[in-house]
């Protein structure tokens, strides 16, 4: 814990105060959604949610629940602010981003409220760094209105099977087409690039398939440039759930196990590029 | 199945010929040749990462149907996953390098490892290397320096291998050839991995050097242009240098015998189907039956634009095809003698 640079006791208590023994538990998750400079932080008693959006088409959320923190105290029902995520990540990894098992950076995060900067106290090996990051007015976030009752098709896959596929996606293709069907090809990822088309098929009885619940054949296309950042989340995760609703909106939920074995979630929502739904 | 490539400066040609037995299943359309030209990047993109291929891919299916306009490459991977690539292709003429290992004065053969371990000592950026058969059965590899002036300033690395390290050595004493290291290195990597002995056939400087790997189901040839002697930039055609007339080039099928034919590097995967192929002006250093074409202009060659990965050395460019040929384009130069007929054009 920080020594002399401990947050001074003052008449105004912090609206949000959280401590983490290993800042990597936060920074690695934030990296998984870092495809834009700015993010919206939303904190409740349940924990912290960091949201990043782009092009009014894609939204990524990183959830770090209160149980992950050693201390998580919030004085109001919810606290929201917008912050520069790139700067936040730079600060969280200020002692370097190497993940040697012995060294961890301890973090204490404090926020006094609207208009105040976010204070970060980072300590590693007796050295303390204090960061103050300006916060901004939170912007309205997209609401994909995606709830489990509206899900048409759902698949849960072991991330291992998708990692290489996503890393090697043909980026000369403008879209990533996702086909989910109770019949062949069951689950197919397609790209249409300069070299030609490529299809990646996962059979429903594959060992990688943890759950296969497809009721209707759906084919949807998504802008590949928007989905490509999700590869980071995929790389960290052990399982991914892929769901689509009747409009073709895509929900990707990644289950991530951190260094201490705790579970966190990252999710991506994406609008379809064109609606190519087959009945 | 034959896979062949030639670089844009026509100074390197590679051919991999797989017998049907190499494959688990091989079905060729009855009597018909399926031939197509695919963009290298697209093709390589299918086999992107070798380590992951080894770990995850069980089988690969290649399908070329006359009815479809796509070359299908399908990888059957772990966990029942299937990756299907549908590649666009172009129809093309036969790409045939004309070379004859029988007519090479020198040859040596040995494990690829010996040479692979030797080239490790040269910097990655080194363009050309000289192989020399020295006195006392010494085979040496030396980095090639262009100018005499450079020799005083640059580091010269020379590796000497004894004849014993090779399985067979039949070299003309004092002979030496200089060729591009990059393509050679690539072949060595493959040769080491496939554990096949490498044979090198070469002749006089200026004549192509031929590297071959052979086993029961695979035949590999890499033909590289070599640097001609500095002094003889415009050699008169040697009197014995006539090569067999085109008609002796056997027609038809791409079987093993095809690769060992007559002399000159033929052309060209042309986009003009059905037209008789015309060879671009032969190199001044090659034996000619026709009067010498004008000396190739070095300036012009430099502007041809080195294709990434091809040796940009201007001397090499003139060796096979001469300077007036723009890279990748069909030869449009007039009054060219056809030195090797396209097999499709023969009756």
Short mmCIF file of C-alpha atoms in Angstrom, two decimals, chain A residues 160 164 168-170 195-203 206-208, chain B residues 42 48-49 52 56 70 78-88:
data_model
loop_
_atom_site.label_atom_id
_atom_site.label_comp_id
_atom_site.label_asym_id
_atom_site.label_seq_id
_atom_site.Cartn_x
_atom_site.Cartn_y
_atom_site.Cartn_z
CA UNK A 160 -9.00 -22.19 -28.21
CA UNK A 164 -6.29 -18.72 -34.48
CA UNK A 168 -5.82 -14.97 -39.20
CA UNK A 169 -8.99 -13.40 -40.52
CA UNK A 170 -8.60 -12.18 -44.06
CA UNK A 195 -7.76 -13.80 -52.72
CA UNK A 196 -11.23 -15.24 -52.82
CA UNK A 197 -13.63 -16.47 -50.20
CA UNK A 198 -12.74 -18.43 -47.11
CA UNK A 199 -15.09 -20.40 -44.88
CA UNK A 200 -14.41 -21.74 -41.45
CA UNK A 201 -16.86 -24.43 -40.39
CA UNK A 202 -17.45 -25.74 -36.89
CA UNK A 203 -19.65 -28.83 -36.68
CA UNK A 206 -17.17 -30.72 -32.32
CA UNK A 207 -15.28 -31.16 -29.07
CA UNK A 208 -14.92 -27.43 -28.98
CA UNK B 42 -3.35 -15.80 -51.84
CA UNK B 48 -0.05 -19.14 -43.21
CA UNK B 49 1.54 -20.51 -40.12
CA UNK B 52 -0.02 -24.14 -36.31
CA UNK B 56 -4.09 -28.45 -36.06
CA UNK B 70 -12.26 -21.29 -58.16
CA UNK B 78 -8.68 -30.69 -35.28
CA UNK B 79 -12.06 -30.82 -33.56
CA UNK B 80 -13.87 -31.38 -36.81
CA UNK B 81 -13.21 -27.83 -37.97
CA UNK B 82 -13.01 -27.31 -41.73
CA UNK B 83 -11.34 -24.33 -43.41
CA UNK B 84 -12.33 -23.87 -47.02
CA UNK B 85 -10.56 -21.39 -49.25
CA UNK B 86 -11.94 -20.61 -52.67
CA UNK B 87 -9.18 -18.93 -54.60
CA UNK B 88 -9.61 -17.05 -57.81
#
